[in-house]
Coordinates of C-alpha atoms in Angstrom, one line a residue:
Chain A
M1 CA -54.1 0.4 -76.0
S2 CA -56.8 -1.7 -74.1
G3 CA -59.7 -0.3 -72.7
F4 CA -59.4 2.9 -74.9
R5 CA -59.7 3.5 -78.9
C6 CA -59.6 5.9 -81.0
Q7 CA -61.9 5.6 -84.5
G8 CA -62.6 8.2 -87.3
R9 CA -66.0 9.6 -86.4
G10 CA -68.5 7.1 -85.9
G11 CA -66.2 4.4 -85.6
P12 CA -64.2 2.7 -88.6
Q13 CA -67.8 1.6 -90.1
A14 CA -69.1 5.3 -90.1
A15 CA -66.0 6.4 -91.7
G16 CA -66.0 4.1 -94.4
L17 CA -69.6 5.0 -94.4
I18 CA -69.3 8.9 -94.7
G19 CA -65.4 9.2 -95.7
Q20 CA -64.4 10.7 -92.4
T21 CA -60.2 11.2 -92.4
P22 CA -58.3 10.1 -89.3
D23 CA -57.3 13.7 -88.4
T24 CA -61.2 14.3 -87.2
C25 CA -60.9 10.9 -85.0
S26 CA -62.8 11.5 -82.1
M27 CA -62.0 9.2 -78.6
I28 CA -64.5 7.0 -77.5
I29 CA -63.5 5.2 -74.4
N30 CA -64.9 2.4 -72.8
I31 CA -65.5 4.1 -69.6
Q32 CA -65.6 0.5 -67.6
K33 CA -62.6 -1.1 -68.9
F34 CA -60.6 1.7 -68.8
V35 CA -61.4 2.4 -65.3
E36 CA -60.6 -1.3 -64.6
N37 CA -57.0 -1.3 -66.7
G38 CA -56.1 2.0 -65.1
K39 CA -57.1 1.4 -61.2
P40 CA -54.1 -0.4 -60.8
A41 CA -51.8 2.2 -61.0
W42 CA -53.8 5.2 -60.2
E43 CA -54.3 3.3 -56.7
E44 CA -50.6 2.8 -56.5
L45 CA -49.7 5.9 -57.5
E46 CA -52.0 7.4 -54.9
A47 CA -50.2 5.1 -52.3
L48 CA -46.9 6.7 -53.2
L49 CA -48.3 10.1 -53.1
A50 CA -49.7 9.7 -49.5
R51 CA -46.7 8.1 -48.6
R52 CA -44.2 10.8 -49.5
E53 CA -46.7 13.6 -48.0
R54 CA -46.7 11.8 -44.6
G55 CA -42.6 11.6 -44.6
P56 CA -41.3 14.0 -46.8
E57 CA -37.7 14.0 -45.6
K58 CA -37.4 10.5 -46.7
R59 CA -35.7 9.6 -49.5
L60 CA -36.5 7.7 -52.2
S61 CA -34.6 4.8 -53.8
L62 CA -33.7 5.5 -57.6
E63 CA -36.1 2.1 -58.4
E64 CA -38.6 4.0 -56.2
I65 CA -38.0 7.0 -58.0
R66 CA -38.0 5.9 -61.5
R67 CA -41.3 4.0 -60.4
F68 CA -43.0 7.0 -59.3
H69 CA -41.9 8.9 -62.5
Y70 CA -43.3 6.1 -64.7
L71 CA -46.5 6.0 -62.4
Y72 CA -47.0 10.4 -63.2
D73 CA -46.4 9.7 -66.8
R74 CA -49.1 6.8 -67.1
V75 CA -51.5 8.5 -65.0
S76 CA -50.9 12.0 -66.6
S77 CA -51.7 10.0 -70.1
D78 CA -54.5 8.7 -68.8
L79 CA -56.0 12.5 -68.0
A80 CA -55.2 13.2 -71.3
K81 CA -57.2 10.6 -72.9
V82 CA -60.3 10.9 -70.3
A83 CA -60.0 14.4 -70.4
T84 CA -61.2 14.4 -74.2
F85 CA -64.4 12.8 -73.5
A86 CA -66.7 15.3 -71.9
S87 CA -69.1 12.8 -70.0
E88 CA -66.6 11.2 -67.3
K89 CA -66.4 13.8 -65.3
E90 CA -65.5 12.1 -62.2
T91 CA -62.8 10.1 -63.6
R92 CA -61.3 13.4 -65.1
R93 CA -61.6 14.9 -61.9
Y94 CA -60.0 12.3 -59.9
L95 CA -57.2 11.7 -62.1
E96 CA -56.6 15.8 -62.3
T97 CA -56.2 15.6 -58.2
L98 CA -53.7 12.7 -58.9
V99 CA -52.0 14.8 -61.0
A100 CA -51.8 17.7 -59.4
R101 CA -50.7 16.0 -56.0
A102 CA -48.1 14.6 -57.9
Y103 CA -46.9 17.3 -60.1
G104 CA -46.5 18.9 -56.8
Q105 CA -43.8 16.4 -55.9
I106 CA -41.8 15.6 -59.2
H107 CA -41.7 19.5 -60.5
E108 CA -40.4 20.7 -56.7
I109 CA -37.3 22.1 -56.6
R110 CA -37.0 23.8 -53.4
E111 CA -35.0 22.3 -50.9
T112 CA -36.5 19.2 -49.5
P113 CA -37.6 19.8 -45.7
H114 CA -34.8 17.4 -43.6
R115 CA -35.2 16.1 -39.9
F116 CA -36.0 19.3 -37.7
R117 CA -32.8 20.0 -35.1
P118 CA -33.5 22.5 -32.9
A119 CA -30.3 23.4 -31.6
R120 CA -28.9 24.1 -34.9
W121 CA -31.8 26.0 -36.0
F122 CA -31.3 28.1 -32.9
F123 CA -27.3 28.6 -32.8
V124 CA -26.9 28.6 -36.5
V125 CA -29.5 29.1 -39.1
F126 CA -31.4 31.8 -36.6
P127 CA -28.8 34.3 -36.5
R128 CA -27.3 33.7 -39.9
T129 CA -30.7 34.5 -41.0
F130 CA -30.6 37.5 -39.2
R131 CA -27.7 39.0 -40.3
R132 CA -28.9 38.0 -43.9
H133 CA -31.2 40.7 -43.5
L134 CA -29.2 43.4 -41.5
R135 CA -30.6 46.2 -43.4
A136 CA -34.1 45.6 -42.2
F137 CA -32.6 45.3 -38.5
A138 CA -31.4 48.7 -39.0
L139 CA -34.3 50.3 -40.3
A140 CA -36.2 48.6 -37.6
S141 CA -33.9 49.9 -34.8
A142 CA -33.7 53.4 -36.4
V143 CA -37.4 53.6 -36.6
T144 CA -37.4 52.6 -32.7
A145 CA -34.7 55.1 -31.9
A146 CA -37.1 57.9 -33.6
G147 CA -40.2 56.6 -31.6
C148 CA -37.9 56.9 -28.3
L149 CA -36.2 60.6 -29.3
F150 CA -40.2 61.7 -30.1
G151 CA -41.6 60.0 -27.0
A152 CA -38.6 61.6 -24.8
A153 CA -39.2 65.0 -26.5
A154 CA -42.8 65.0 -26.1
M155 CA -42.9 64.4 -22.4
A156 CA -39.7 67.1 -22.2
L157 CA -41.9 69.7 -23.9
D158 CA -45.5 68.8 -22.9
P159 CA -45.3 66.4 -19.5
D160 CA -49.1 66.5 -19.6
S161 CA -48.9 64.7 -22.8
K162 CA -47.8 61.7 -20.3
D163 CA -52.0 60.2 -20.6
V164 CA -51.4 60.1 -23.9
L165 CA -48.4 58.7 -24.9
L166 CA -48.5 55.8 -21.9
P167 CA -50.8 53.3 -21.5
S168 CA -52.9 53.3 -19.0
A169 CA -51.6 50.8 -16.6
D170 CA -52.0 52.2 -13.0
H171 CA -48.1 51.7 -12.5
I172 CA -47.2 53.4 -15.6
M173 CA -49.2 56.4 -15.0
R174 CA -48.3 57.0 -11.5
D175 CA -45.8 59.5 -10.4
P176 CA -42.4 57.5 -10.6
A177 CA -41.0 58.7 -7.1
D178 CA -43.8 57.6 -5.5
R179 CA -44.4 54.2 -7.4
V180 CA -40.5 53.4 -6.2
A181 CA -41.1 54.4 -2.7
D182 CA -43.9 51.9 -2.5
E183 CA -41.9 49.5 -4.5
E184 CA -38.9 49.5 -2.0
R185 CA -41.2 49.6 1.0
V186 CA -42.7 46.2 0.0
L187 CA -40.7 43.5 2.2
T188 CA -42.6 40.1 1.5
D189 CA -42.9 38.3 -2.1
R190 CA -46.1 40.1 -3.3
L191 CA -46.2 38.0 -6.4
N192 CA -45.8 34.8 -4.8
G193 CA -48.4 32.5 -6.3
R194 CA -48.6 34.5 -9.4
K195 CA -45.4 34.6 -11.2
T196 CA -46.1 31.5 -13.4
Q197 CA -48.9 33.1 -14.3
G198 CA -47.1 36.3 -15.1
A199 CA -44.4 34.7 -17.1
A200 CA -47.0 33.1 -19.3
F201 CA -48.8 36.3 -19.5
Y202 CA -45.7 38.3 -20.6
M203 CA -44.3 35.5 -23.4
T204 CA -48.0 35.2 -24.9
H205 CA -48.5 39.1 -25.0
N206 CA -45.1 40.1 -26.2
S207 CA -45.4 37.1 -28.8
R208 CA -48.6 38.9 -30.0
V209 CA -47.0 42.0 -30.4
A210 CA -44.3 40.5 -32.4
V211 CA -46.3 38.5 -34.7
A212 CA -48.2 41.9 -35.3
T213 CA -45.6 43.6 -36.1
L214 CA -44.3 41.2 -38.7
A215 CA -48.0 40.4 -40.0
L216 CA -48.0 44.6 -40.6
G217 CA -45.3 44.0 -43.2
V218 CA -47.8 43.5 -45.5
T219 CA -48.9 46.6 -45.6
W220 CA -45.7 47.7 -47.2
G221 CA -44.0 48.3 -44.1
I222 CA -46.4 51.2 -43.1
G223 CA -48.0 48.9 -40.6
T224 CA -44.6 48.0 -38.8
L225 CA -43.1 50.9 -39.2
V226 CA -45.9 52.8 -37.2
A227 CA -46.0 49.6 -34.6
L228 CA -42.3 50.0 -34.4
F229 CA -42.5 53.9 -33.8
A230 CA -45.4 53.4 -31.4
N231 CA -43.2 51.1 -29.1
G232 CA -40.3 53.4 -29.3
V233 CA -42.3 56.6 -28.2
M234 CA -43.6 54.6 -24.9
V235 CA -40.0 53.4 -24.2
G236 CA -39.0 57.2 -24.7
A237 CA -41.6 58.7 -22.6
I238 CA -41.2 56.2 -19.7
T239 CA -37.3 56.7 -19.6
L240 CA -37.6 60.7 -19.4
D241 CA -40.7 60.2 -16.8
Y242 CA -38.4 58.6 -14.7
A243 CA -35.0 60.1 -15.2
R244 CA -36.6 63.6 -14.7
A245 CA -38.1 62.1 -11.1
G246 CA -34.3 61.3 -10.3
Q247 CA -35.4 57.1 -10.5
T248 CA -32.6 56.6 -13.0
D249 CA -31.5 53.5 -11.2
F250 CA -35.2 51.9 -10.5
L251 CA -35.7 52.4 -14.0
V252 CA -33.1 50.8 -15.5
G253 CA -33.3 47.7 -12.4
W254 CA -36.8 47.4 -13.4
L255 CA -36.5 47.7 -17.6
L256 CA -33.0 46.0 -18.5
P257 CA -33.3 42.4 -17.1
H258 CA -36.0 41.3 -19.5
G259 CA -35.8 44.4 -22.0
S260 CA -32.2 43.7 -22.8
V261 CA -34.0 40.8 -24.6
E262 CA -37.2 41.7 -25.2
I263 CA -36.5 44.6 -26.9
P264 CA -34.2 43.3 -29.7
A265 CA -37.0 40.3 -29.8
I266 CA -39.2 43.4 -31.0
L267 CA -36.6 44.7 -33.5
L268 CA -35.8 41.6 -34.8
A269 CA -40.1 41.2 -35.4
G270 CA -40.0 44.6 -37.1
Q271 CA -36.8 43.2 -39.0
A272 CA -39.4 40.9 -40.5
G273 CA -41.8 42.8 -41.0
F274 CA -39.6 44.9 -43.3
V275 CA -38.2 42.1 -45.1
L276 CA -41.6 40.9 -45.8
A277 CA -42.5 44.4 -46.9
S278 CA -39.2 44.5 -49.2
A279 CA -40.3 41.5 -50.9
L280 CA -43.8 43.0 -51.7
I281 CA -42.1 46.4 -53.0
G282 CA -39.5 44.8 -54.8
W283 CA -37.2 47.7 -55.4
G284 CA -34.4 46.9 -57.7
R285 CA -35.3 43.1 -58.2
N286 CA -36.3 42.0 -61.7
I287 CA -38.0 39.1 -60.5
S288 CA -41.7 38.1 -60.0
L289 CA -43.6 38.9 -57.0
R290 CA -44.1 35.3 -56.5
A291 CA -40.4 34.5 -56.6
R292 CA -39.4 37.2 -54.3
M293 CA -42.0 35.6 -51.8
R294 CA -40.2 32.2 -52.3
Q295 CA -37.0 33.4 -51.5
V296 CA -38.0 35.3 -48.0
S297 CA -40.9 33.1 -46.8
R298 CA -38.3 30.4 -44.8
D299 CA -36.1 33.5 -43.4
L300 CA -39.6 35.5 -41.9
V301 CA -40.6 32.5 -40.3
T302 CA -37.2 31.6 -39.0
L303 CA -37.3 34.7 -37.3
I304 CA -40.6 35.1 -36.4
F305 CA -39.7 31.6 -34.0
G306 CA -36.2 32.6 -33.0
V307 CA -38.4 35.8 -31.4
V308 CA -40.6 33.7 -30.0
V309 CA -38.2 31.9 -28.0
L310 CA -36.0 34.7 -27.0
L311 CA -39.5 36.1 -25.8
V312 CA -40.0 33.1 -24.0
W313 CA -36.7 33.7 -21.9
A314 CA -38.0 37.1 -21.6
G315 CA -40.9 36.2 -20.2
I316 CA -39.8 34.5 -17.7
V317 CA -37.2 36.7 -16.7
E318 CA -39.7 39.8 -16.5
A319 CA -42.0 37.7 -14.0
Y320 CA -39.3 36.2 -11.9
L321 CA -37.0 38.9 -12.0
S322 CA -37.8 42.3 -13.4
Q323 CA -40.7 42.9 -10.8
Y324 CA -38.7 42.8 -7.9
H325 CA -36.6 45.7 -6.3
K326 CA -34.7 47.1 -3.8
P327 CA -34.5 45.7 -1.1
A328 CA -35.2 42.1 -2.5
I329 CA -32.8 42.4 -5.0
P330 CA -30.0 45.4 -5.2
Y331 CA -30.2 47.7 -8.7
S332 CA -26.8 46.9 -9.2
L333 CA -27.4 43.0 -9.4
K334 CA -30.3 43.4 -11.8
I335 CA -28.4 46.0 -13.9
V336 CA -25.5 43.6 -14.3
F337 CA -27.6 40.8 -15.1
G338 CA -29.1 42.6 -17.8
C339 CA -25.7 44.1 -19.0
V340 CA -24.8 40.2 -19.6
E341 CA -27.6 39.3 -21.5
L342 CA -27.7 41.9 -23.6
A343 CA -23.9 40.9 -24.2
L344 CA -25.1 37.7 -24.8
V345 CA -27.7 38.6 -27.1
I346 CA -25.0 40.6 -29.1
V347 CA -22.3 38.3 -29.3
F348 CA -25.1 35.6 -30.1
L349 CA -26.7 37.3 -33.1
A350 CA -23.4 38.6 -34.6
W351 CA -21.2 35.5 -34.4
S352 CA -23.2 32.4 -33.6
G353 CA -23.4 29.8 -36.4
R354 CA -20.5 31.7 -38.0
L355 CA -18.1 28.7 -37.8
A356 CA -20.9 26.2 -39.4
G357 CA -21.4 28.4 -42.2
R358 CA -17.5 28.7 -42.6
S359 CA -17.1 25.0 -42.3
A360 CA -19.8 24.5 -44.9
R361 CA -18.3 26.7 -47.5
L362 CA -14.5 25.4 -47.2
V363 CA -16.3 21.7 -47.5
G364 CA -18.1 23.1 -50.8
E365 CA -15.0 24.5 -52.0
V366 CA -13.4 20.9 -51.8
T367 CA -16.5 18.8 -53.0
T368 CA -17.6 21.3 -55.5
P369 CA -15.8 21.3 -58.9
P370 CA -15.1 24.6 -60.6
A371 CA -17.6 25.9 -62.8
N372 CA -15.2 26.0 -65.7
P373 CA -11.9 23.9 -65.1
G374 CA -9.7 25.5 -67.3
A375 CA -10.2 29.3 -65.9
P376 CA -7.9 30.5 -63.6
P377 CA -8.8 30.7 -60.1
Chain B
M1 CA -77.4 35.3 -62.3
K2 CA -75.2 32.4 -62.3
H3 CA -71.9 33.0 -60.1
A4 CA -68.9 32.2 -62.2
Q5 CA -66.1 30.4 -59.9
K6 CA -62.9 31.3 -60.2
T7 CA -60.5 28.7 -61.6
L8 CA -56.9 28.3 -61.7
T9 CA -55.6 26.1 -64.6
V10 CA -52.3 25.1 -64.0
R11 CA -50.1 23.4 -67.2
T12 CA -47.8 20.9 -66.7
P13 CA -44.3 20.8 -68.7
E14 CA -45.9 17.0 -69.8
G15 CA -48.9 19.3 -71.6
I16 CA -51.2 18.3 -69.0
S17 CA -53.4 20.9 -67.7
F18 CA -55.7 20.6 -64.6
P19 CA -58.2 22.9 -63.6
L20 CA -58.3 24.1 -59.9
P21 CA -62.0 25.7 -58.5
I22 CA -60.9 28.4 -56.1
A23 CA -62.6 28.6 -53.1
T24 CA -65.2 31.5 -52.6
P25 CA -64.8 33.9 -49.6
I26 CA -68.2 32.5 -48.4
S27 CA -67.0 29.2 -48.1
R28 CA -63.9 30.1 -46.2
F29 CA -65.6 32.1 -44.1
L30 CA -68.0 29.1 -43.0
A31 CA -65.1 26.9 -43.0
L32 CA -63.3 29.6 -40.5
A33 CA -66.6 29.7 -38.6
V34 CA -66.1 25.9 -38.0
D35 CA -62.5 26.1 -37.0
L36 CA -63.2 29.0 -34.5
A37 CA -66.4 26.9 -33.1
V38 CA -63.6 24.1 -32.8
I39 CA -61.2 26.0 -30.9
Y40 CA -64.1 27.3 -28.8
G41 CA -64.7 24.0 -27.7
A42 CA -61.7 22.9 -27.1
M43 CA -60.6 25.8 -24.8
T44 CA -64.5 24.8 -22.9
M45 CA -62.9 21.5 -22.0
L46 CA -59.5 22.8 -21.0
T47 CA -61.5 25.1 -18.6
V48 CA -63.2 22.7 -17.4
V49 CA -60.3 20.6 -16.7
L50 CA -57.7 23.0 -15.7
A51 CA -60.5 24.2 -13.1
L52 CA -59.5 20.8 -11.3
F53 CA -55.9 21.3 -11.9
G54 CA -56.4 24.8 -10.2
L55 CA -57.2 22.9 -6.7
I56 CA -53.6 21.8 -6.9
S57 CA -52.0 25.1 -8.2
T58 CA -54.0 27.5 -9.2
D59 CA -50.3 29.8 -9.9
L60 CA -49.5 26.7 -12.9
A61 CA -53.1 25.9 -13.5
G62 CA -53.5 29.7 -14.8
A63 CA -50.0 29.7 -16.6
F64 CA -51.0 26.7 -18.5
W65 CA -54.2 27.9 -19.6
L66 CA -52.5 31.2 -21.0
L67 CA -50.1 29.3 -22.7
A68 CA -52.7 26.6 -24.3
S69 CA -55.1 29.6 -25.5
F70 CA -52.6 31.2 -27.5
L71 CA -50.9 28.1 -28.5
L72 CA -54.6 26.6 -29.8
A73 CA -55.7 29.9 -31.5
L74 CA -52.2 30.1 -33.4
G75 CA -50.9 26.8 -33.6
Y76 CA -54.2 24.9 -34.7
P77 CA -54.3 26.2 -38.1
I78 CA -50.7 25.6 -38.5
V79 CA -50.8 22.2 -37.2
M80 CA -53.8 20.9 -39.0
E81 CA -52.6 22.5 -42.1
W82 CA -49.6 20.9 -42.1
F83 CA -50.6 17.2 -41.1
W84 CA -53.7 17.3 -43.2
R85 CA -52.1 18.6 -46.1
G86 CA -53.8 22.0 -46.2
Q87 CA -57.0 21.5 -44.3
T88 CA -58.3 21.9 -41.2
L89 CA -61.5 20.3 -39.5
G90 CA -63.4 23.3 -41.1
K91 CA -61.9 23.2 -44.6
R92 CA -62.2 19.2 -44.6
L93 CA -65.9 19.8 -43.9
L94 CA -66.3 22.6 -46.9
R95 CA -64.1 20.4 -49.2
L96 CA -61.4 23.2 -48.8
Q97 CA -57.6 22.8 -49.1
V98 CA -54.9 25.2 -49.0
M99 CA -52.8 24.9 -52.2
D100 CA -49.3 26.3 -53.4
E101 CA -50.2 29.0 -55.9
Q102 CA -48.1 27.0 -58.7
G103 CA -49.5 23.6 -57.8
L104 CA -46.1 22.7 -55.8
R105 CA -45.9 21.3 -52.7
L106 CA -47.4 23.3 -49.8
Q107 CA -44.2 23.9 -47.8
F108 CA -44.0 24.7 -44.1
S109 CA -43.1 28.0 -44.3
Q110 CA -46.1 28.9 -46.7
I111 CA -48.4 27.3 -44.0
V112 CA -46.9 29.6 -41.1
I113 CA -47.0 32.9 -43.2
R114 CA -50.4 32.4 -44.1
N115 CA -51.8 31.8 -40.8
L116 CA -49.7 34.4 -38.8
L117 CA -51.2 36.9 -41.4
R118 CA -54.4 36.7 -40.4
A119 CA -53.7 39.2 -37.6
V120 CA -54.2 41.8 -40.7
D121 CA -56.6 40.4 -42.8
G122 CA -58.7 39.9 -39.6
L123 CA -58.6 43.8 -39.1
P124 CA -60.7 45.7 -38.4
L125 CA -63.0 43.7 -37.6
F126 CA -64.5 40.4 -39.0
Y127 CA -61.4 39.3 -42.0
L128 CA -62.8 42.7 -43.7
F129 CA -59.2 43.1 -44.9
G130 CA -58.9 39.6 -45.8
G131 CA -62.3 39.4 -47.1
V132 CA -62.3 42.6 -49.5
S133 CA -59.0 41.2 -50.6
A134 CA -60.0 37.6 -51.5
F135 CA -63.5 39.2 -53.4
L136 CA -61.2 41.2 -55.6
S137 CA -57.9 38.8 -56.2
M138 CA -58.3 36.8 -59.5
R139 CA -57.4 34.0 -57.5
G140 CA -59.6 34.4 -53.9
Q141 CA -56.2 35.3 -52.1
R142 CA -56.7 37.3 -48.7
L143 CA -53.7 38.7 -47.9
G144 CA -52.0 35.9 -46.0
D145 CA -52.3 34.0 -49.0
L146 CA -50.8 36.7 -51.2
A147 CA -47.7 36.7 -49.2
A148 CA -47.6 33.2 -48.9
N149 CA -47.8 32.1 -52.6
T150 CA -50.9 29.9 -51.8
I151 CA -54.4 29.5 -52.8
V152 CA -57.8 28.0 -51.6
V153 CA -59.1 25.5 -53.7
F154 CA -62.6 23.8 -53.4
H155 CA -63.1 19.8 -54.2
P156 CA -66.6 19.2 -55.5
K157 CA -67.7 16.0 -54.5
I158 CA -67.5 13.1 -57.1
P159 CA -69.9 10.6 -56.7
E160 CA -68.7 6.9 -57.4
L161 CA -69.4 5.9 -61.2
D162 CA -71.9 3.3 -60.9
F163 CA -71.8 1.1 -63.8
D164 CA -75.0 -0.8 -63.6
E165 CA -76.6 2.4 -63.6
I166 CA -75.8 2.8 -67.1
R167 CA -76.1 -0.6 -68.3
P168 CA -78.9 -2.0 -70.3
A169 CA -81.0 -3.9 -68.4
K170 CA -81.1 -6.8 -71.3
Y171 CA -79.8 -7.6 -74.4
N172 CA -79.1 -4.3 -76.5
S173 CA -80.9 -4.5 -80.1
F174 CA -79.1 -1.1 -81.2
R175 CA -76.1 -3.7 -81.7
D176 CA -77.6 -5.6 -84.5
H177 CA -77.3 -2.2 -86.7
P178 CA -73.7 -1.1 -86.4
H179 CA -73.5 1.0 -89.3
L180 CA -76.9 3.2 -87.6
V181 CA -74.4 2.9 -84.3
A182 CA -71.6 4.2 -86.0
R183 CA -73.6 7.3 -87.8
L184 CA -75.2 7.8 -83.5
R185 CA -71.8 8.0 -82.3
Q186 CA -70.7 10.4 -85.2
G187 CA -74.2 12.4 -84.8
V188 CA -73.5 12.6 -80.6
T189 CA -70.9 15.0 -79.2
P190 CA -69.2 14.0 -76.3
A191 CA -71.0 16.9 -74.5
E192 CA -74.4 15.4 -75.4
T193 CA -72.9 12.0 -74.0
G194 CA -72.1 13.7 -71.1
I195 CA -75.8 14.8 -70.5
I196 CA -77.3 11.4 -71.4
L197 CA -74.9 9.9 -68.8
Q198 CA -75.6 12.2 -66.2
A199 CA -79.5 11.8 -66.7
L200 CA -79.0 8.1 -66.2
L201 CA -76.9 8.2 -63.4
R202 CA -78.6 10.5 -61.5
R203 CA -82.4 8.8 -62.4
D204 CA -83.0 8.3 -58.6
R205 CA -82.6 11.9 -57.9
I206 CA -84.7 13.1 -60.5
A207 CA -88.3 13.7 -59.3
P208 CA -90.7 10.9 -60.5
E209 CA -93.1 13.1 -62.4
A210 CA -90.2 14.8 -64.1
R211 CA -88.3 11.8 -65.0
P212 CA -90.5 10.6 -68.2
A213 CA -90.8 14.0 -69.8
L214 CA -86.8 14.1 -69.4
F215 CA -86.1 11.2 -71.3
V216 CA -89.0 11.6 -73.6
R217 CA -86.7 14.6 -74.9
L218 CA -83.7 12.8 -74.6
R219 CA -84.9 10.4 -77.2
A220 CA -86.9 12.9 -79.6
H221 CA -83.1 14.4 -79.8
L222 CA -81.5 11.2 -80.4
E223 CA -84.1 9.7 -83.0
R224 CA -83.4 13.4 -84.5
K225 CA -79.6 12.1 -85.2
V226 CA -80.3 8.5 -86.4
R227 CA -83.6 6.5 -86.6
F228 CA -83.3 3.1 -85.7
P229 CA -86.0 0.4 -87.6
P230 CA -89.5 0.3 -85.7
E231 CA -88.9 -3.8 -85.2
V232 CA -86.1 -2.6 -83.3
V233 CA -87.3 0.3 -81.2
E234 CA -90.7 -1.5 -80.7
G235 CA -91.9 -1.9 -77.2
L236 CA -88.8 0.1 -75.8
S237 CA -89.7 2.9 -73.2
D238 CA -88.1 6.1 -73.6
E239 CA -85.5 5.3 -70.5
Q240 CA -84.7 1.9 -72.4
Y241 CA -84.0 3.5 -75.7
V242 CA -81.9 6.2 -74.2
R243 CA -79.9 3.7 -71.7
N244 CA -79.3 1.2 -75.2
A245 CA -78.2 4.3 -77.1
L246 CA -76.0 5.5 -74.7
D247 CA -74.7 1.7 -74.4
A248 CA -74.0 1.9 -77.8
L249 CA -72.0 5.2 -77.7
L250 CA -69.9 4.3 -75.0
K251 CA -68.6 0.6 -76.3

């Protein structure tokens, strides 16, 4: 091959002189010629890789795939040659980088990214991902419920524990009856000119909480468990505080419109945290940690982005509806609104995307040949 | 003491292997500092622009600021690593790149997970959890990298090979003695050739007072392998001798 020659140690002349055998052959490369000959193929592969990396969803034609494979083989072969020659660090590193990039493309067996369709993702992929990890959601719900019971019990047994159990916000720490009386006396729009800011604050704050709940799954789920339990403690303590003060209507009217979406969203974040923890622990799964993480990584991303979408809606409702009370908006109206939202969330998570999944399975049954054509169905 | 750099060697089914040098926690921390400075700079600019917008609506300006700061802090590394194939501005400046642990194509979900888990890596302060994890991990992975199956590699600067630097300035008299050239090739190992090549490539970066001593030593080393006739080497400086020898070795 041009640009590259293999001789007995010291070249044919030396081999003749001292009788070296061909298997002790040391590769000597004419670097300049080697680079000049290889460069067109290297640059072609580099350009092809850049195109692939810019638009991974674009499909290559059969001819392009063949060319890509040829170039990968060619550059790999050049790397093998240059790797035997210790002096050529620069060329070797360049070729290593090229081969590394091409290797990632050639040997990738995971699904190629396709064009993102937001509506399909939200109404089909997200709820189906949720249903695939129902046990993790059940665990998140159970932990939150346990936290609620603990918070309510602590408030019932020791009312002074309110300072410890609840965040130190003024409206929460006040006596519920006093707060309700003050809120119901207001006849003007006290949040005028602050509602959009409020919505943005609720969206971002709750999203941060959701991300932290998911991320804490990396502590084998202990952090997620603590976060969900603490969240439950607050909800339980506030509920008992207002119920004992006889302000249940106000409480439900205040929390339900946004809570019917926000609380399930936080539970979904907890679900994602437990899915992460389960993949890290890997009980009963005889595959490597790397393989387990590959299995769940897309689901985690789908869940957390779905949670953020839900929290955007919850933030809008919390700023524009939840903070207004009787007489501006009757409690009954707010409670009905919250109940409708909750029903929609349940229906969405339980049924959305089922039809798409069934159609896909039917298409699969028609188009996929049976694994063993001779076997009985 | 020289710190041994961690590397990950990927072996392809074609029998090719290539090492990926793992970035040190210190270089990663510096890249993070650059990225935080970029985010801070963008936020400062945004604050100025929104202050003007606030003259029209303080409510909208405030809301936009809250959303933008959230999206910048969380979205900047995700968007940059996705569009720049595993690099942010800080990583690009420090020649770092996020890669799949097996050398495969970096997936969007991997980028999102490793960045969302910064929430835990950053605990309790100044990335203590992430830093300790990166120090202890064989592949320098913080918790987010472990969960996302990613590594951060360092791409050392590769200078352009200047062939004129190593080419003999005039006629190479060594070539008139092919049997001695052959013996030279036999006696000089590839590693030694590499040292000679690097010495010539970097000659301008070597201190002028140290340069003659270096080429004297290289010449003496080569002369121990093969001795060319006196008339061939007569009048050749030590550096020219080394250039001729390298030319003979490489061609």
